[in-house]
mmCIF file of C-alpha atoms in Angstrom:
data_model
loop_
_atom_site.group_PDB
_atom_site.id
_atom_site.type_symbol
_atom_site.label_atom_id
_atom_site.label_comp_id
_atom_site.label_asym_id
_atom_site.label_seq_id
_atom_site.Cartn_x
_atom_site.Cartn_y
_atom_site.Cartn_z
ATOM 1 C CA MET F 1 91.713 61.090 141.517
ATOM 2 C CA SER F 2 88.816 58.934 143.409
ATOM 3 C CA ALA F 3 89.300 58.179 146.677
ATOM 4 C CA SER F 4 89.415 54.658 145.699
ATOM 5 C CA ARG F 5 92.669 54.956 143.116
ATOM 6 C CA THR F 6 95.857 55.044 143.946
ATOM 7 C CA ASP F 7 99.495 54.825 141.932
ATOM 8 C CA VAL F 8 99.793 51.245 143.395
ATOM 9 C CA LEU F 9 97.242 49.050 144.996
ATOM 10 C CA ILE F 10 99.089 46.330 147.499
ATOM 11 C CA LEU F 11 97.527 43.176 148.363
ATOM 12 C CA GLY F 12 98.450 41.940 151.724
ATOM 13 C CA GLY F 13 99.408 43.901 154.883
ATOM 14 C CA GLY F 14 101.783 41.540 156.100
ATOM 15 C CA VAL F 15 105.585 42.563 156.842
ATOM 16 C CA ILE F 16 106.447 41.904 152.777
ATOM 17 C CA GLY F 17 103.411 44.378 151.988
ATOM 18 C CA LEU F 18 103.840 46.924 154.259
ATOM 19 C CA ALA F 19 107.477 47.140 153.440
ATOM 20 C CA CYS F 20 106.629 47.488 149.779
ATOM 21 C CA ALA F 21 103.969 50.377 150.955
ATOM 22 C CA LEU F 22 106.638 52.286 152.887
ATOM 23 C CA TYR F 23 109.413 52.340 149.939
ATOM 24 C CA LEU F 24 107.161 53.154 147.572
ATOM 25 C CA LEU F 25 105.827 56.100 149.298
ATOM 26 C CA LYS F 26 109.070 57.391 150.001
ATOM 27 C CA ALA F 27 109.794 56.926 146.074
ATOM 28 C CA GLY F 28 106.773 59.040 145.875
ATOM 29 C CA ALA F 29 103.707 57.099 144.977
ATOM 30 C CA SER F 30 100.441 56.891 146.477
ATOM 31 C CA VAL F 31 99.523 53.617 148.052
ATOM 32 C CA ARG F 32 96.807 51.877 149.047
ATOM 33 C CA VAL F 33 97.011 48.261 151.342
ATOM 34 C CA LEU F 34 94.062 46.042 151.475
ATOM 35 C CA GLU F 35 94.580 43.624 154.288
ATOM 36 C CA GLN F 36 91.829 40.855 154.991
ATOM 37 C CA GLY F 37 92.714 40.860 158.831
ATOM 38 C CA THR F 38 94.820 43.421 160.610
ATOM 39 C CA PRO F 39 98.430 44.740 159.435
ATOM 40 C CA GLY F 40 100.745 41.904 160.125
ATOM 41 C CA CYS F 41 98.231 39.337 161.689
ATOM 42 C CA GLY F 42 99.348 36.325 159.632
ATOM 43 C CA SER F 43 102.885 34.545 159.553
ATOM 44 C CA SER F 44 104.523 38.153 160.018
ATOM 45 C CA HIS F 45 102.755 37.810 163.631
ATOM 46 C CA GLY F 46 104.245 34.754 165.613
ATOM 47 C CA ASN F 47 107.770 34.044 164.168
ATOM 48 C CA CYS F 48 110.748 34.173 166.359
ATOM 49 C CA GLY F 49 111.792 37.689 164.777
ATOM 50 C CA THR F 50 115.087 36.752 163.724
ATOM 51 C CA ILE F 51 116.874 38.292 160.913
ATOM 52 C CA THR F 52 119.365 35.848 159.600
ATOM 53 C CA PRO F 53 121.509 36.248 156.459
ATOM 54 C CA SER F 54 122.783 32.824 158.346
ATOM 55 C CA HIS F 55 119.549 31.201 156.889
ATOM 56 C CA ALA F 56 120.744 31.713 153.447
ATOM 57 C CA PRO F 57 121.194 27.760 152.357
ATOM 58 C CA PRO F 58 117.434 26.445 151.578
ATOM 59 C CA LEU F 59 116.002 23.619 153.171
ATOM 60 C CA ALA F 60 116.158 21.600 149.444
ATOM 61 C CA MET F 61 119.191 19.664 149.172
ATOM 62 C CA PRO F 62 120.058 16.106 148.712
ATOM 63 C CA GLY F 63 118.471 13.745 151.511
ATOM 64 C CA VAL F 64 115.682 15.769 152.893
ATOM 65 C CA ILE F 65 113.284 14.132 150.863
ATOM 66 C CA GLY F 66 113.971 10.904 152.830
ATOM 67 C CA VAL F 67 113.851 13.137 156.339
ATOM 68 C CA ALA F 68 110.405 13.955 154.801
ATOM 69 C CA LEU F 69 109.046 10.928 154.206
ATOM 70 C CA ARG F 70 110.323 9.628 157.588
ATOM 71 C CA SER F 71 108.302 12.061 159.333
ATOM 72 C CA MET F 72 105.024 10.975 158.060
ATOM 73 C CA LEU F 73 105.290 8.493 160.906
ATOM 74 C CA SER F 74 105.917 10.956 163.383
ATOM 75 C CA ALA F 75 103.524 14.220 163.802
ATOM 76 C CA ASP F 76 105.822 15.926 166.138
ATOM 77 C CA ALA F 77 108.998 15.618 164.000
ATOM 78 C CA PRO F 78 110.524 19.092 163.201
ATOM 79 C CA LEU F 79 109.899 18.344 159.537
ATOM 80 C CA TYR F 80 106.628 16.680 158.788
ATOM 81 C CA LEU F 81 104.909 16.049 156.281
ATOM 82 C CA ASN F 82 100.928 15.027 156.753
ATOM 83 C CA PRO F 83 100.374 11.579 154.803
ATOM 84 C CA ARG F 84 96.580 12.912 153.920
ATOM 85 C CA PHE F 85 96.532 12.530 150.145
ATOM 86 C CA ASP F 86 96.088 16.457 148.503
ATOM 87 C CA GLY F 87 96.639 17.070 144.691
ATOM 88 C CA PRO F 88 98.346 20.362 144.792
ATOM 89 C CA ARG F 89 100.503 19.602 147.865
ATOM 90 C CA LEU F 90 101.680 16.390 146.012
ATOM 91 C CA ARG F 91 102.458 18.299 142.616
ATOM 92 C CA TRP F 92 104.467 20.695 145.055
ATOM 93 C CA LEU F 93 106.698 18.244 146.466
ATOM 94 C CA LEU F 94 107.436 16.838 143.456
ATOM 95 C CA GLY F 95 108.875 19.769 142.238
ATOM 96 C CA PHE F 96 110.366 20.462 145.390
ATOM 97 C CA ALA F 97 112.284 17.185 145.332
ATOM 98 C CA ARG F 98 113.364 17.881 141.753
ATOM 99 C CA HIS F 99 115.208 20.629 143.423
ATOM 100 C CA CYS F 100 116.802 18.972 146.179
ATOM 101 C CA ASN F 101 120.108 18.614 144.336
ATOM 102 C CA TRP F 102 123.572 20.554 144.546
ATOM 103 C CA ARG F 103 123.332 22.406 141.507
ATOM 104 C CA ASP F 104 119.595 23.861 142.608
ATOM 105 C CA PHE F 105 121.028 24.227 146.367
ATOM 106 C CA ALA F 106 123.483 26.294 145.032
ATOM 107 C CA ARG F 107 121.651 28.766 142.932
ATOM 108 C CA ALA F 108 119.038 29.145 145.786
ATOM 109 C CA THR F 109 121.732 29.729 148.500
ATOM 110 C CA THR F 110 123.528 32.470 146.306
ATOM 111 C CA ALA F 111 120.111 34.206 145.278
ATOM 112 C CA ARG F 112 118.538 33.918 148.985
ATOM 113 C CA ALA F 113 121.891 35.406 150.281
ATOM 114 C CA ALA F 114 121.673 38.369 148.326
ATOM 115 C CA ILE F 115 118.461 39.694 149.611
ATOM 116 C CA LEU F 116 119.066 38.461 152.964
ATOM 117 C CA GLN F 117 122.268 40.499 153.420
ATOM 118 C CA ARG F 118 121.010 43.262 151.692
ATOM 119 C CA SER F 119 117.888 43.297 153.820
ATOM 120 C CA ARG F 120 120.189 42.976 157.159
ATOM 121 C CA LEU F 121 122.218 46.281 155.986
ATOM 122 C CA LEU F 122 118.981 48.067 155.063
ATOM 123 C CA LEU F 123 117.020 46.735 158.220
ATOM 124 C CA ALA F 124 119.526 48.693 161.008
ATOM 125 C CA GLY F 125 118.823 51.615 159.235
ATOM 126 C CA LEU F 126 115.497 51.507 158.771
ATOM 127 C CA VAL F 127 114.741 50.696 162.249
ATOM 128 C CA ARG F 128 116.868 54.243 163.141
ATOM 129 C CA ASP F 129 115.786 56.667 160.190
ATOM 130 C CA GLU F 130 112.088 55.380 160.923
ATOM 131 C CA GLN F 131 112.200 55.316 164.382
ATOM 132 C CA LEU F 132 110.628 51.518 164.822
ATOM 133 C CA ASP F 133 110.193 50.610 168.331
ATOM 134 C CA CYS F 134 110.514 47.256 167.497
ATOM 135 C CA GLU F 135 113.190 45.958 169.765
ATOM 136 C CA PHE F 136 115.583 45.650 167.189
ATOM 137 C CA VAL F 137 118.919 43.896 168.524
ATOM 138 C CA GLU F 138 122.451 43.557 167.028
ATOM 139 C CA GLU F 139 123.771 40.554 168.743
ATOM 140 C CA GLY F 140 124.136 37.616 166.463
ATOM 141 C CA ASP F 141 122.343 34.408 166.302
ATOM 142 C CA LEU F 142 123.577 31.037 168.183
ATOM 143 C CA TYR F 143 123.190 27.638 167.319
ATOM 144 C CA VAL F 144 123.800 25.008 170.073
ATOM 145 C CA TYR F 145 124.742 21.357 169.752
ATOM 146 C CA ARG F 146 124.793 18.717 172.540
ATOM 147 C CA THR F 147 125.903 15.771 170.114
ATOM 148 C CA ALA F 148 129.313 15.914 168.029
ATOM 149 C CA GLN F 149 127.604 14.275 165.309
ATOM 150 C CA ARG F 150 124.987 16.877 164.724
ATOM 151 C CA GLN F 151 127.724 19.209 165.071
ATOM 152 C CA ALA F 152 130.135 17.589 162.679
ATOM 153 C CA ALA F 153 127.409 17.906 159.734
ATOM 154 C CA ASP F 154 127.031 21.392 160.462
ATOM 155 C CA ALA F 155 130.381 22.253 160.345
ATOM 156 C CA ARG F 156 130.661 20.216 156.940
ATOM 157 C CA ASP F 157 127.689 21.878 155.214
ATOM 158 C CA HIS F 158 126.668 24.937 157.093
ATOM 159 C CA PHE F 159 129.889 26.350 157.978
ATOM 160 C CA ALA F 160 131.315 26.083 154.744
ATOM 161 C CA VAL F 161 128.401 27.182 152.843
ATOM 162 C CA LEU F 162 128.301 30.266 154.646
ATOM 163 C CA ASP F 163 132.242 30.746 154.585
ATOM 164 C CA ARG F 164 132.029 31.053 150.909
ATOM 165 C CA LEU F 165 129.269 33.363 150.688
ATOM 166 C CA GLY F 166 131.352 35.868 153.010
ATOM 167 C CA ILE F 167 128.640 35.413 155.706
ATOM 168 C CA GLU F 168 130.670 35.525 159.159
ATOM 169 C CA VAL F 169 130.276 32.254 161.243
ATOM 170 C CA GLN F 170 132.545 31.810 164.240
ATOM 171 C CA ARG F 171 132.926 27.994 165.817
ATOM 172 C CA LEU F 172 133.039 27.417 169.704
ATOM 173 C CA ARG F 173 133.800 24.614 171.871
ATOM 174 C CA GLY F 174 131.439 23.938 174.367
ATOM 175 C CA ASP F 175 132.653 25.271 177.169
ATOM 176 C CA GLN F 176 132.341 28.766 175.414
ATOM 177 C CA VAL F 177 129.114 28.450 174.623
ATOM 178 C CA GLU F 178 127.890 27.688 178.043
ATOM 179 C CA ALA F 179 130.280 30.713 179.104
ATOM 180 C CA MET F 180 128.289 33.355 176.460
ATOM 181 C CA GLU F 181 124.731 31.707 177.738
ATOM 182 C CA PRO F 182 124.196 30.830 181.252
ATOM 183 C CA ALA F 183 120.543 30.007 180.751
ATOM 184 C CA LEU F 184 121.908 26.610 178.729
ATOM 185 C CA LYS F 185 121.897 23.270 180.528
ATOM 186 C CA PRO F 186 125.604 21.771 180.929
ATOM 187 C CA GLY F 187 126.294 19.374 178.155
ATOM 188 C CA VAL F 188 126.979 21.760 175.128
ATOM 189 C CA VAL F 189 129.595 20.037 172.839
ATOM 190 C CA GLY F 190 130.030 23.112 170.485
ATOM 191 C CA GLY F 191 128.539 26.262 168.809
ATOM 192 C CA LEU F 192 127.935 28.196 165.774
ATOM 193 C CA LEU F 193 127.822 31.856 166.208
ATOM 194 C CA HIS F 194 126.704 34.102 163.263
ATOM 195 C CA PRO F 195 127.319 37.479 164.478
ATOM 196 C CA GLY F 196 126.378 39.007 161.560
ATOM 197 C CA ASP F 197 122.632 38.133 162.686
ATOM 198 C CA ALA F 198 119.759 40.307 164.770
ATOM 199 C CA ARG F 199 116.400 40.110 166.005
ATOM 200 C CA LEU F 200 113.583 42.234 166.724
ATOM 201 C CA ARG F 201 110.008 41.485 168.052
ATOM 202 C CA PRO F 202 107.980 40.961 164.794
ATOM 203 C CA ASP F 203 104.527 41.893 165.858
ATOM 204 C CA ARG F 204 105.462 45.434 166.912
ATOM 205 C CA TYR F 205 108.060 45.318 163.511
ATOM 206 C CA ALA F 206 104.540 44.805 161.645
ATOM 207 C CA ALA F 207 102.631 47.354 163.631
ATOM 208 C CA GLU F 208 105.655 50.147 163.154
ATOM 209 C CA LEU F 209 105.960 49.755 159.384
ATOM 210 C CA ALA F 210 102.012 50.089 159.329
ATOM 211 C CA ARG F 211 102.181 53.288 161.456
ATOM 212 C CA ARG F 212 104.780 55.045 159.431
ATOM 213 C CA VAL F 213 103.140 53.692 156.007
ATOM 214 C CA VAL F 214 99.826 55.757 157.199
ATOM 215 C CA GLU F 215 101.647 59.004 158.550
ATOM 216 C CA LEU F 216 103.681 59.373 154.961
ATOM 217 C CA GLY F 217 100.228 59.396 153.575
ATOM 218 C CA GLY F 218 99.168 55.740 152.790
ATOM 219 C CA VAL F 219 95.956 53.969 153.305
ATOM 220 C CA ILE F 220 95.928 50.483 155.285
ATOM 221 C CA GLU F 221 92.123 48.976 154.739
ATOM 222 C CA THR F 222 91.678 46.505 157.549
ATOM 223 C CA GLY F 223 89.356 43.483 157.280
ATOM 224 C CA ALA F 224 89.236 44.090 153.091
ATOM 225 C CA ARG F 225 88.943 40.487 151.812
ATOM 226 C CA ILE F 226 89.623 40.436 147.923
ATOM 227 C CA GLU F 227 86.771 38.626 146.433
ATOM 228 C CA ARG F 228 87.604 39.118 142.786
ATOM 229 C CA PHE F 229 89.346 41.162 139.607
ATOM 230 C CA SER F 230 87.605 43.016 136.820
ATOM 231 C CA THR F 231 90.085 42.672 134.119
ATOM 232 C CA ASP F 232 90.661 44.417 130.700
ATOM 233 C CA PRO F 233 92.704 42.340 128.002
ATOM 234 C CA GLY F 234 96.212 41.967 129.706
ATOM 235 C CA ARG F 235 95.366 44.467 132.630
ATOM 236 C CA ILE F 236 93.871 44.314 136.236
ATOM 237 C CA THR F 237 91.113 47.114 136.188
ATOM 238 C CA LEU F 238 89.535 47.061 139.490
ATOM 239 C CA VAL F 239 89.668 44.725 142.593
ATOM 240 C CA HIS F 240 86.810 44.125 144.414
ATOM 241 C CA SER F 241 87.191 43.554 148.204
ATOM 242 C CA SER F 242 84.690 43.036 151.306
ATOM 243 C CA ARG F 243 85.564 47.129 151.812
ATOM 244 C CA GLY F 244 84.868 47.936 148.435
ATOM 245 C CA VAL F 245 86.053 48.373 145.083
ATOM 246 C CA PHE F 246 89.446 49.784 144.222
ATOM 247 C CA GLU F 247 91.752 50.807 141.516
ATOM 248 C CA GLY F 248 95.455 51.007 141.205
ATOM 249 C CA ASP F 249 97.936 51.799 138.278
ATOM 250 C CA ARG F 250 100.146 49.036 139.314
ATOM 251 C CA VAL F 251 98.869 46.343 141.491
ATOM 252 C CA VAL F 252 101.253 44.286 144.006
ATOM 253 C CA MET F 253 100.113 40.772 145.163
ATOM 254 C CA ALA F 254 101.995 40.271 148.342
ATOM 255 C CA LEU F 255 99.736 37.811 150.087
ATOM 256 C CA GLY F 256 101.941 35.284 151.413
ATOM 257 C CA ALA F 257 100.576 32.036 151.707
ATOM 258 C CA TRP F 258 97.172 33.067 150.088
ATOM 259 C CA SER F 259 98.721 34.378 147.038
ATOM 260 C CA PRO F 260 98.344 30.938 145.176
ATOM 261 C CA LEU F 261 94.677 30.876 146.107
ATOM 262 C CA LEU F 262 94.008 34.178 144.563
ATOM 263 C CA ALA F 263 96.269 33.922 141.631
ATOM 264 C CA ARG F 264 94.383 31.301 140.702
ATOM 265 C CA THR F 265 91.630 33.359 139.687
ATOM 266 C CA LEU F 266 93.858 35.093 137.329
ATOM 267 C CA GLY F 267 94.631 31.782 135.633
ATOM 268 C CA LEU F 268 98.238 31.976 137.510
ATOM 269 C CA ARG F 269 99.564 29.205 138.854
ATOM 270 C CA LEU F 270 102.053 29.777 141.497
ATOM 271 C CA PRO F 271 104.242 26.618 142.491
ATOM 272 C CA MET F 272 104.011 27.717 146.179
ATOM 273 C CA GLN F 273 102.498 25.467 149.286
ATOM 274 C CA PRO F 274 102.064 26.883 152.749
ATOM 275 C CA GLY F 275 104.265 25.802 155.654
ATOM 276 C CA LYS F 276 102.750 25.427 159.008
ATOM 277 C CA GLY F 277 104.585 26.969 161.439
ATOM 278 C CA TYR F 278 104.238 27.393 165.449
ATOM 279 C CA SER F 279 105.379 29.139 168.441
ATOM 280 C CA LEU F 280 104.711 29.765 171.804
ATOM 281 C CA THR F 281 104.815 33.096 173.513
ATOM 282 C CA TYR F 282 105.813 33.805 177.624
ATOM 283 C CA THR F 283 106.312 36.441 179.836
ATOM 284 C CA ARG F 284 110.002 36.343 180.348
ATOM 285 C CA PRO F 285 112.110 33.557 182.680
ATOM 286 C CA VAL F 286 114.269 34.572 185.107
ATOM 287 C CA ARG F 287 117.298 32.927 183.319
ATOM 288 C CA VAL F 288 116.821 33.929 179.256
ATOM 289 C CA PRO F 289 119.105 33.575 176.757
ATOM 290 C CA ARG F 290 121.344 36.325 176.007
ATOM 291 C CA ARG F 291 120.786 36.009 172.277
ATOM 292 C CA ALA F 292 118.534 34.381 169.506
ATOM 293 C CA LEU F 293 119.478 30.817 170.176
ATOM 294 C CA VAL F 294 119.003 27.671 167.909
ATOM 295 C CA LEU F 295 118.855 24.400 169.685
ATOM 296 C CA ARG F 296 120.099 21.992 166.382
ATOM 297 C CA GLU F 297 118.982 18.677 167.629
ATOM 298 C CA PRO F 298 115.065 19.239 168.553
ATOM 299 C CA SER F 299 115.396 22.316 165.833
ATOM 300 C CA VAL F 300 113.668 25.006 168.429
ATOM 301 C CA CYS F 301 114.369 28.585 168.045
ATOM 302 C CA VAL F 302 114.411 30.775 171.030
ATOM 303 C CA THR F 303 114.349 34.644 171.251
ATOM 304 C CA THR F 304 114.176 36.650 173.919
ATOM 305 C CA TRP F 305 112.806 40.211 173.996
ATOM 306 C CA ASN F 306 112.679 42.939 176.974
ATOM 307 C CA SER F 307 108.854 42.256 176.068
ATOM 308 C CA GLY F 308 108.537 38.690 176.150
ATOM 309 C CA TYR F 309 110.116 35.383 175.383
ATOM 310 C CA ARG F 310 109.422 32.992 172.382
ATOM 311 C CA LEU F 311 109.837 29.367 171.452
ATOM 312 C CA GLY F 312 109.047 28.586 167.570
ATOM 313 C CA SER F 313 109.956 26.882 164.764
ATOM 314 C CA THR F 314 109.185 23.710 163.158
ATOM 315 C CA MET F 315 108.035 23.017 159.395
ATOM 316 C CA GLU F 316 104.832 21.189 158.693
ATOM 317 C CA PHE F 317 103.575 20.431 155.154
ATOM 318 C CA SER F 318 99.763 19.989 155.497
ATOM 319 C CA GLY F 319 98.260 21.786 152.971
ATOM 320 C CA TYR F 320 95.813 24.786 154.060
ATOM 321 C CA SER F 321 94.391 22.971 157.123
ATOM 322 C CA GLU F 322 93.744 25.003 159.958
ATOM 323 C CA GLY F 323 94.374 25.240 163.934
ATOM 324 C CA LEU F 324 96.683 23.811 166.403
ATOM 325 C CA ASN F 325 98.580 20.628 166.171
ATOM 326 C CA ARG F 326 98.993 20.048 169.979
ATOM 327 C CA PRO F 327 101.976 17.402 169.728
ATOM 328 C CA ARG F 328 104.241 19.849 167.566
ATOM 329 C CA LEU F 329 103.726 22.591 170.477
ATOM 330 C CA ASP F 330 104.385 19.492 172.755
ATOM 331 C CA ALA F 331 107.744 19.127 171.231
ATOM 332 C CA LEU F 332 108.901 22.549 171.130
ATOM 333 C CA ARG F 333 108.380 22.725 175.280
ATOM 334 C CA ARG F 334 110.131 19.479 175.497
ATOM 335 C CA GLY F 335 113.401 20.475 172.786
ATOM 336 C CA ALA F 336 113.631 23.894 175.114
ATOM 337 C CA ALA F 337 113.145 21.836 178.447
ATOM 338 C CA SER F 338 116.425 19.111 176.601
ATOM 339 C CA GLY F 339 118.580 22.594 176.364
ATOM 340 C CA LEU F 340 117.551 25.498 178.725
ATOM 341 C CA HIS F 341 117.248 25.903 182.765
ATOM 342 C CA GLU F 342 114.126 27.858 182.373
ATOM 343 C CA PRO F 343 112.552 26.440 179.058
ATOM 344 C CA GLU F 344 109.437 28.437 179.692
ATOM 345 C CA GLY F 345 108.081 31.615 181.117
ATOM 346 C CA PRO F 346 105.740 32.307 184.086
ATOM 347 C CA GLU F 347 102.465 32.885 182.216
ATOM 348 C CA LEU F 348 101.676 31.894 178.438
ATOM 349 C CA LEU F 349 100.823 34.503 176.497
ATOM 350 C CA GLU F 350 99.665 33.079 173.171
ATOM 351 C CA GLU F 351 99.864 29.402 171.111
ATOM 352 C CA TRP F 352 100.291 30.122 167.640
ATOM 353 C CA TRP F 353 100.588 28.909 163.929
ATOM 354 C CA GLY F 354 100.804 30.205 160.874
ATOM 355 C CA TRP F 355 100.873 29.344 157.007
ATOM 356 C CA ARG F 356 104.758 30.201 155.812
ATOM 357 C CA PRO F 357 104.545 30.997 151.696
ATOM 358 C CA MET F 358 106.898 28.767 150.507
ATOM 359 C CA SER F 359 107.939 28.545 146.612
ATOM 360 C CA VAL F 360 108.893 25.368 145.057
ATOM 361 C CA ASP F 361 112.697 26.737 145.063
ATOM 362 C CA GLU F 362 113.007 28.203 148.145
ATOM 363 C CA VAL F 363 113.307 31.397 146.125
ATOM 364 C CA PRO F 364 111.125 34.137 146.567
ATOM 365 C CA ILE F 365 109.007 35.513 143.626
ATOM 366 C CA ILE F 366 109.528 39.024 142.888
ATOM 367 C CA GLY F 367 108.892 40.849 139.628
ATOM 368 C CA PRO F 368 106.351 41.754 136.831
ATOM 369 C CA CYS F 369 103.959 39.238 135.991
ATOM 370 C CA ALA F 370 103.824 38.478 132.066
ATOM 371 C CA ARG F 371 100.323 37.862 131.591
ATOM 372 C CA TRP F 372 98.945 40.686 133.582
ATOM 373 C CA SER F 373 100.800 43.969 132.665
ATOM 374 C CA ASN F 374 100.508 45.962 135.761
ATOM 375 C CA LEU F 375 100.421 43.189 138.126
ATOM 376 C CA LEU F 376 103.919 42.516 140.485
ATOM 377 C CA LEU F 377 104.214 40.008 142.487
ATOM 378 C CA ALA F 378 106.323 40.283 145.888
ATOM 379 C CA THR F 379 105.538 36.690 147.425
ATOM 380 C CA ALA F 380 106.874 32.915 148.594
ATOM 381 C CA HIS F 381 109.512 34.330 151.334
ATOM 382 C CA GLY F 382 109.230 31.397 153.086
ATOM 383 C CA MET F 383 110.627 31.235 156.533
ATOM 384 C CA LEU F 384 112.451 34.252 155.935
ATOM 385 C CA GLY F 385 110.085 37.223 155.229
ATOM 386 C CA VAL F 386 110.849 39.361 158.023
ATOM 387 C CA SER F 387 114.734 38.933 157.157
ATOM 388 C CA MET F 388 113.832 39.543 153.666
ATOM 389 C CA SER F 389 111.245 42.479 153.812
ATOM 390 C CA ALA F 390 113.222 45.517 153.771
ATOM 391 C CA ALA F 391 115.245 44.589 150.483
ATOM 392 C CA THR F 392 111.839 43.644 149.110
ATOM 393 C CA GLY F 393 110.445 46.764 149.649
ATOM 394 C CA GLU F 394 113.501 48.537 148.170
ATOM 395 C CA LEU F 395 113.440 46.093 144.937
ATOM 396 C CA VAL F 396 109.631 46.568 144.334
ATOM 397 C CA ALA F 397 109.666 50.373 144.616
ATOM 398 C CA SER F 398 112.899 50.208 142.101
ATOM 399 C CA MET F 399 110.969 48.151 139.647
ATOM 400 C CA LEU F 400 107.936 50.251 139.748
ATOM 401 C CA GLY F 401 109.718 53.588 139.852
ATOM 402 C CA GLY F 402 112.119 52.476 136.940
ATOM 403 C CA GLY F 403 115.328 53.186 138.879
ATOM 404 C CA ALA F 404 118.587 50.699 138.901
ATOM 405 C CA SER F 405 117.786 47.253 141.100
ATOM 406 C CA PRO F 406 120.117 47.803 144.138
ATOM 407 C CA ILE F 407 120.225 44.044 143.492
ATOM 408 C CA ASP F 408 120.082 41.545 140.691
ATOM 409 C CA ALA F 409 116.775 41.278 140.446
ATOM 410 C CA ALA F 410 116.760 38.141 137.848
ATOM 411 C CA PRO F 411 116.587 35.049 140.138
ATOM 412 C CA TYR F 412 113.400 35.965 141.989
ATOM 413 C CA ALA F 413 111.868 36.920 138.545
ATOM 414 C CA PRO F 414 108.560 35.163 138.072
ATOM 415 C CA ALA F 415 109.499 34.358 134.618
ATOM 416 C CA ARG F 416 111.358 31.434 136.129
ATOM 417 C CA PHE F 417 107.913 29.644 136.132
ATOM 418 C CA GLY F 418 106.419 31.207 133.070
ATOM 419 C CA LEU F 419 104.416 33.485 134.787
#
């Protein structure tokens, strides 16, 4: 075996690529990861780190297109659609709109729930068995309401959907929520507690996955920007990068939001768009929430770790536009201030943005590609890459190793898009 050849070549060193590498190594394969930056530097880095089977219902549902169109007039709306014309984004939005019906909503919810619940189960064991130092805590996730209207809507839709899926959710009165979370300002009308959810520090999780990959014999090539492919009919033979030329018997594309850009060079059209997210990371305030919170009216997620404190969420569809959108960061601050005694920590450590890889049906794309016999896709996890990472790694390892799939892989297959 040459130094540049491995059984599996993984393109992308975020939590999905690293989890795939870890499970493949544990299954006995030799693995090399190509990462254009450093492990976990993309959307894996600055998200809120919540592990959420409770997020099984997708964004795509009847009525959401109207919300998105109205958001074009407000750059700080929780869901924001940039009005600038962009052909690929427009085509994606039209496809997304076709999925905003109850039949597709139910199908996507079931598929997302299966991989989220499997991953949640695996993560606890993975953190324990691999000794991942990532501040993993199993204390649930709490939705907080200050208006009866929003609470009633979620009780009707969110609560009922999770109940049918067997995902535990508890209704709480306002006084119960305030007693559980003294960091909240008075005026809470109610809450929904998801006791099966968890949280971790995502940048530490990615770093720990990378550490274990290397310890188990995997190779991570940092600063390896992928430039082009060499192919034979129906097969990828070489991957050319800024760090050299590499070869793998199998190639896994786990490039998150960059996947459709690279896939285009292979003649593949992945129905994906980047959904831009933002976060603010601080040192810990004195009065911090005891568990992860979602302040529902402003759509702000609040996560506390021993090592810090983060405000995040929001979804912006602006194509591949880079940089911070200041009104959206200000909206996070205002939303947190509306609900918390100490909405910000003493020291601001980081203002962050990142692209989430959104598929047109909000179900990840995981499985073999029909056009290229040795290519497997593992992408389009949307806002749930950390939550779905362990189950995705396990599923990819089972596909490449020929073992039985731990969950039904059909809902995630690229074949649903003719890929």
